[in-house]
Short mmCIF file of C-alpha atoms in Angstrom, two decimals:
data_model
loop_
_atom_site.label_atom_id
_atom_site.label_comp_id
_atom_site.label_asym_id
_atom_site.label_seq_id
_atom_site.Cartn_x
_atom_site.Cartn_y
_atom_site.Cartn_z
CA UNK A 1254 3.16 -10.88 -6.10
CA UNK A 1255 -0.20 -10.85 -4.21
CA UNK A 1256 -3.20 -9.96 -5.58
CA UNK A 1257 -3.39 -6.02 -6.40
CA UNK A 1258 -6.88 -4.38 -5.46
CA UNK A 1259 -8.02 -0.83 -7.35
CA UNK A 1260 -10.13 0.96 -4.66
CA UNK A 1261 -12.04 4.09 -5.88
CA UNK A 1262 -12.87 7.44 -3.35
CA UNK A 1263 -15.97 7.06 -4.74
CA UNK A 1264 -18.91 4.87 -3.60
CA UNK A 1265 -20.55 2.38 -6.07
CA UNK A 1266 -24.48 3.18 -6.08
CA UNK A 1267 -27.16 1.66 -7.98
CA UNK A 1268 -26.90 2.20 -11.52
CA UNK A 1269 -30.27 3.44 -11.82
CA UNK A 1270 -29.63 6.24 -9.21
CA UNK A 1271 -27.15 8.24 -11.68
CA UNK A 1272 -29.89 8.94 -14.39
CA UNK A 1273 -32.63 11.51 -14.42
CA UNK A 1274 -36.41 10.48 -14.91
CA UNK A 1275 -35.94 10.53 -18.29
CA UNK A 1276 -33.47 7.96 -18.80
CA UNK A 1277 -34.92 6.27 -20.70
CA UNK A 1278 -34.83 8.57 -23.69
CA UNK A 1279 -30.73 8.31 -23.39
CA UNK A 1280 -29.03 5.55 -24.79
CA UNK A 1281 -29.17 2.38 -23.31
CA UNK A 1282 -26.99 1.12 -20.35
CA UNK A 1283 -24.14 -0.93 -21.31
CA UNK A 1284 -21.95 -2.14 -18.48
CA UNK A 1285 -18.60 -4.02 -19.18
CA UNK A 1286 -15.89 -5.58 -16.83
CA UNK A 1287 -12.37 -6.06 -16.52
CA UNK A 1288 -9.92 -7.85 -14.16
CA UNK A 1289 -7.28 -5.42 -13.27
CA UNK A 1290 -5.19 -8.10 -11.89
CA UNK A 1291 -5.20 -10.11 -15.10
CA UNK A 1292 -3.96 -6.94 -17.07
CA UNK A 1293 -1.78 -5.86 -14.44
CA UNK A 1294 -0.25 -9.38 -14.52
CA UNK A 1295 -0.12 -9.35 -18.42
CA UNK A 1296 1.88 -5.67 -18.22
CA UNK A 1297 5.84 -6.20 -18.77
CA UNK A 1298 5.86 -3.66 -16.20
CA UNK A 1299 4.76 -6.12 -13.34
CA UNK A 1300 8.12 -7.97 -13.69
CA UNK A 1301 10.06 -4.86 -12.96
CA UNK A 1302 7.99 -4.07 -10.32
CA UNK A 1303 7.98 -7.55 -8.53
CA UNK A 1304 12.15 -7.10 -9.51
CA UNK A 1305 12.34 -3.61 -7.72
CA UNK A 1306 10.24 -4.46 -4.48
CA UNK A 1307 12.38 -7.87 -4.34
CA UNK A 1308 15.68 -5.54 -4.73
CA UNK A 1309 14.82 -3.08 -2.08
CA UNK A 1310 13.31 -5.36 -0.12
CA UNK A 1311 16.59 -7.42 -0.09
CA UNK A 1312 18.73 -3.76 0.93
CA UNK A 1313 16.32 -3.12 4.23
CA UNK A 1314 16.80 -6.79 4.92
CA UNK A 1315 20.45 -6.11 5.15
CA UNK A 1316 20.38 -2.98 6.75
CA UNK A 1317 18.29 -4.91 9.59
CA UNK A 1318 20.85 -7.67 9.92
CA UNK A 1319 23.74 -5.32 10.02
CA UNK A 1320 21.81 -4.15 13.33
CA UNK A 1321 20.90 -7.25 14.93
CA UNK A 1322 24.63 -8.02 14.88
CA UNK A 1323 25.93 -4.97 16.02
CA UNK A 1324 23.31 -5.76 18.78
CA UNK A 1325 23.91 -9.03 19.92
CA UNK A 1326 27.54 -8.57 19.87
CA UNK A 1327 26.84 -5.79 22.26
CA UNK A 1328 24.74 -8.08 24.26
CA UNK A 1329 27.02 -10.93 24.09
CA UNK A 1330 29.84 -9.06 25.50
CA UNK A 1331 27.78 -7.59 28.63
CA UNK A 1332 26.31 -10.65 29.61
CA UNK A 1333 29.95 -12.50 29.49
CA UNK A 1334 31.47 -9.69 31.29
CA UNK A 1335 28.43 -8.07 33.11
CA UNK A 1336 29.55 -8.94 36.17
CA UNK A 1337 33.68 -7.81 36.25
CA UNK A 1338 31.64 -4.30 35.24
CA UNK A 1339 31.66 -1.27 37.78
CA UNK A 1340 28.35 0.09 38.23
CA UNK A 1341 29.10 2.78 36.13
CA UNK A 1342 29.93 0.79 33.21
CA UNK A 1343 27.40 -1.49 33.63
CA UNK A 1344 24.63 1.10 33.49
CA UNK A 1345 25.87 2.84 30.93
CA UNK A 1346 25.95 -0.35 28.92
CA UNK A 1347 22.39 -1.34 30.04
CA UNK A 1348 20.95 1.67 28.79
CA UNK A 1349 23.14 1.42 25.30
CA UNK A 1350 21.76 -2.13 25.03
CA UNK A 1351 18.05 -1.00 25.47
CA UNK A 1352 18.50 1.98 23.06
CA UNK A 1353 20.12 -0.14 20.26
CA UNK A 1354 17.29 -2.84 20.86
CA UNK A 1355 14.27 -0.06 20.69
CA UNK A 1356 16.47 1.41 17.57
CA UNK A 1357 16.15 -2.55 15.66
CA UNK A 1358 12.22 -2.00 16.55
CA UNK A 1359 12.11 1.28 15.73
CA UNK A 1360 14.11 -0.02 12.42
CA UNK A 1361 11.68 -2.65 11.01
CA UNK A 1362 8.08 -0.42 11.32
CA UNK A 1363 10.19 2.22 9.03
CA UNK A 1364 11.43 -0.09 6.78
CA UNK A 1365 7.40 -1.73 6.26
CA UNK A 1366 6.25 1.92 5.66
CA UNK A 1367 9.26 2.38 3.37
CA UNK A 1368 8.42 -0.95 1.53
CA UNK A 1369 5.00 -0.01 1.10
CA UNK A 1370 6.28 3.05 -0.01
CA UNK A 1371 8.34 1.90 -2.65
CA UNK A 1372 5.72 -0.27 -3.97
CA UNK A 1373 2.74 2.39 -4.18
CA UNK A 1374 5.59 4.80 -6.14
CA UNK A 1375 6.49 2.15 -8.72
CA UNK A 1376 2.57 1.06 -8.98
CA UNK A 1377 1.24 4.64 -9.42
CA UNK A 1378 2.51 4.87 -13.23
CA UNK A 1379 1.26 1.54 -13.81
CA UNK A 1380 -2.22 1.81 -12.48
CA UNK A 1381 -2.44 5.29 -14.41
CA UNK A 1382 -1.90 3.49 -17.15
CA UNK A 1383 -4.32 1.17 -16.75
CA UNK A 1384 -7.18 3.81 -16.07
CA UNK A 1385 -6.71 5.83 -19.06
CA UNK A 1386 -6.81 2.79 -21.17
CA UNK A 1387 -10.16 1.94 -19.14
CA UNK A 1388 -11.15 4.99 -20.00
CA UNK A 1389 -10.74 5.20 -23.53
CA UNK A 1390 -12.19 2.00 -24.22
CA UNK A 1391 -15.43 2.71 -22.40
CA UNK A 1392 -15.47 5.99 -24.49
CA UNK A 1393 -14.47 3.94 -27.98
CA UNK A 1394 -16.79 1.15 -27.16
CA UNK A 1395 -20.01 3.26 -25.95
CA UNK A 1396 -19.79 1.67 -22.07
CA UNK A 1397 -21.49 3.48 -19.82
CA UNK A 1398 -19.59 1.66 -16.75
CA UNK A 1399 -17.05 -0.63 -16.28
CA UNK A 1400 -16.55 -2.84 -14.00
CA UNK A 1401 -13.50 -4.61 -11.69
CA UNK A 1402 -14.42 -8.06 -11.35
CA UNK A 1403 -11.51 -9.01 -8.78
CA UNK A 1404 -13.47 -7.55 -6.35
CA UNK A 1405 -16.61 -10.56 -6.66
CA UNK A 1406 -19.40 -10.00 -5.10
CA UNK A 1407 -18.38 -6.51 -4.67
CA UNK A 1408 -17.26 -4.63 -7.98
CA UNK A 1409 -15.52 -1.57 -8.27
CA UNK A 1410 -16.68 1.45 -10.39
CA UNK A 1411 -13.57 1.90 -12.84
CA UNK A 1412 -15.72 4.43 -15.36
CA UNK A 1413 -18.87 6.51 -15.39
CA UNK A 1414 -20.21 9.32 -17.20
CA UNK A 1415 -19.33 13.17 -15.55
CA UNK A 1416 -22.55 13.64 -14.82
CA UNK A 1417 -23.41 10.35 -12.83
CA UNK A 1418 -21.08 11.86 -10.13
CA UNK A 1419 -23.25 13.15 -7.32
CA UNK A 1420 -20.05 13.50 -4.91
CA UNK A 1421 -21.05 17.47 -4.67
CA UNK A 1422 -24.70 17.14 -4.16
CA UNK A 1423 -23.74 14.80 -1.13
CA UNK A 1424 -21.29 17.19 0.35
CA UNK A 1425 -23.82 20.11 -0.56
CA UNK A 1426 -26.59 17.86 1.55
CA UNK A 1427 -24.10 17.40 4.38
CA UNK A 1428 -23.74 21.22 4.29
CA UNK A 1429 -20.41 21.06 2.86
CA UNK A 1430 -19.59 23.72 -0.09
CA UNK A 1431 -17.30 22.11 -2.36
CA UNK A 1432 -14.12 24.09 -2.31
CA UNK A 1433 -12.87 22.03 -6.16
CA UNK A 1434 -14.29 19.89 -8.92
CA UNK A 1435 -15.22 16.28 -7.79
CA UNK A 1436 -12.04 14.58 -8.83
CA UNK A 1437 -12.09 11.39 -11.32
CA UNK A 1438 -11.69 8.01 -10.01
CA UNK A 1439 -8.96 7.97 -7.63
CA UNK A 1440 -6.83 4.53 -7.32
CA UNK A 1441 -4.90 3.70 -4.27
CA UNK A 1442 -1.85 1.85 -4.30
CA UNK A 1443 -2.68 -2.07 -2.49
CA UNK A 1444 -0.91 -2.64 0.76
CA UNK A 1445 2.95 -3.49 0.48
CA UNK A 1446 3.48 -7.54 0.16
CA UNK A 1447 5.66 -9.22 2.16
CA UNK A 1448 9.40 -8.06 2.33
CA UNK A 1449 10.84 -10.63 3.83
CA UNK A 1450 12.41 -8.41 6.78
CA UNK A 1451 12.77 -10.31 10.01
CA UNK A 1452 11.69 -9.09 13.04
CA UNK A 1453 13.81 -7.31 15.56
CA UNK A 1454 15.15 -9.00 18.49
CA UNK A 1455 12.51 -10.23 20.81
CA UNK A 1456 12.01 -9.72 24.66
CA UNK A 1457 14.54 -12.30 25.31
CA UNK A 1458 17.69 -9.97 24.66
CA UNK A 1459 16.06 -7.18 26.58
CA UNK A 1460 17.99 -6.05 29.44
CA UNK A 1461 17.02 -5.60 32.99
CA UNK A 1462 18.30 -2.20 34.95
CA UNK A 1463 18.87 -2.53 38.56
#
């Protein structure tokens, strides 16, 4: 499986910028770190996963072949007999031919959103998981922040105290009055990987209307 990113709604600022003047009365900063894709890849769940995206992956592949046959027989058949056709006919069959072909298209963009799909609904549970267990060991172990160190020179917030959240006072500045409480962390599912679905017939078996 490729590598699986966490992405927060929230922007990472300077740590300094969530405290108050005072800070320094609170208890001290302690910031830990975590790759997500190590514990992802240490879940049993990411087997199951990588089985169920393989699985479904393996069904749209199929479904996509049983298409570009239907096609190409299609295709076959009018160029072998194109010309014994009557106009009629052949027009008809021309425009059959182009519909089928811009179905196949049509086809494999679904089945990449579908894919992606699939893998964000079987990942959501998962990376849930993950968060609360983020969560409860900042709270057990006193960290004020923690860290995702997949990202490198970039890190991810994956915990900070309520009150570090300024998401309100920035839509409040914008002029924005905040309709709900500023939600926790969100995580977003990491793009589909590959499903090994070919691509749909190419220009060469388009067909040409006179």
């Amino acid at each position: 499986m490729k590598k699986l990113h966490l992405t927060f709604a929230s922007a990472l600022l300077v740590a300094g910028s969530f405290f108050a003047p005072n800070a320094q009365a609170q208890a001290p900063l302690k910031i830990g770190f975590t790759s997500v894709e190590y514990v992802l890849s240490q879940m049993p769940e990411s087997k199951q996963i990588e089985s169920d995206l393989k699985t479904y992956g393996t069904q749209l592949e199929a479904q996509l072949k049983s298409k570009q046959t239907a096609f190409q027989t299609k295709l076959d058949a009018y160029q072998k007999g194109g010309a014994a056709m009557t106009p009629v006919v052949k027009a008809d069959t021309e425009k059959e031919l182009q519909t089928m072909q811009q179905g196949l298209q049509e086809f494999q963009q679904t089945a990449q959103q579908s894919m992606q799909q699939k893998q964000q609904t079987l990942l959501r549970p998962v990376l849930d998981k993950i968060q609360k267990n983020i969560d409860a060991v900042a709270e057990e172990n006193g960290y004020t922040y923690i860290l995702n160190s997949d990202s490198g020179s970039n890190p991810i917030l994956l915990h900070g105290p309520k009150e570090g959240d300024v998401s309100d006072i920035i839509l409040k500045k914008m002029g924005i009055t905040p309709t709900a409480a500023a939600p926790a962390p969100a995580t977003q599912a990491p793009k589909a990987t590959g499903s090994g679905i070919p691509a749909a017939p190419a220009g060469k078996t388009k067909t040409k209307t006179k």
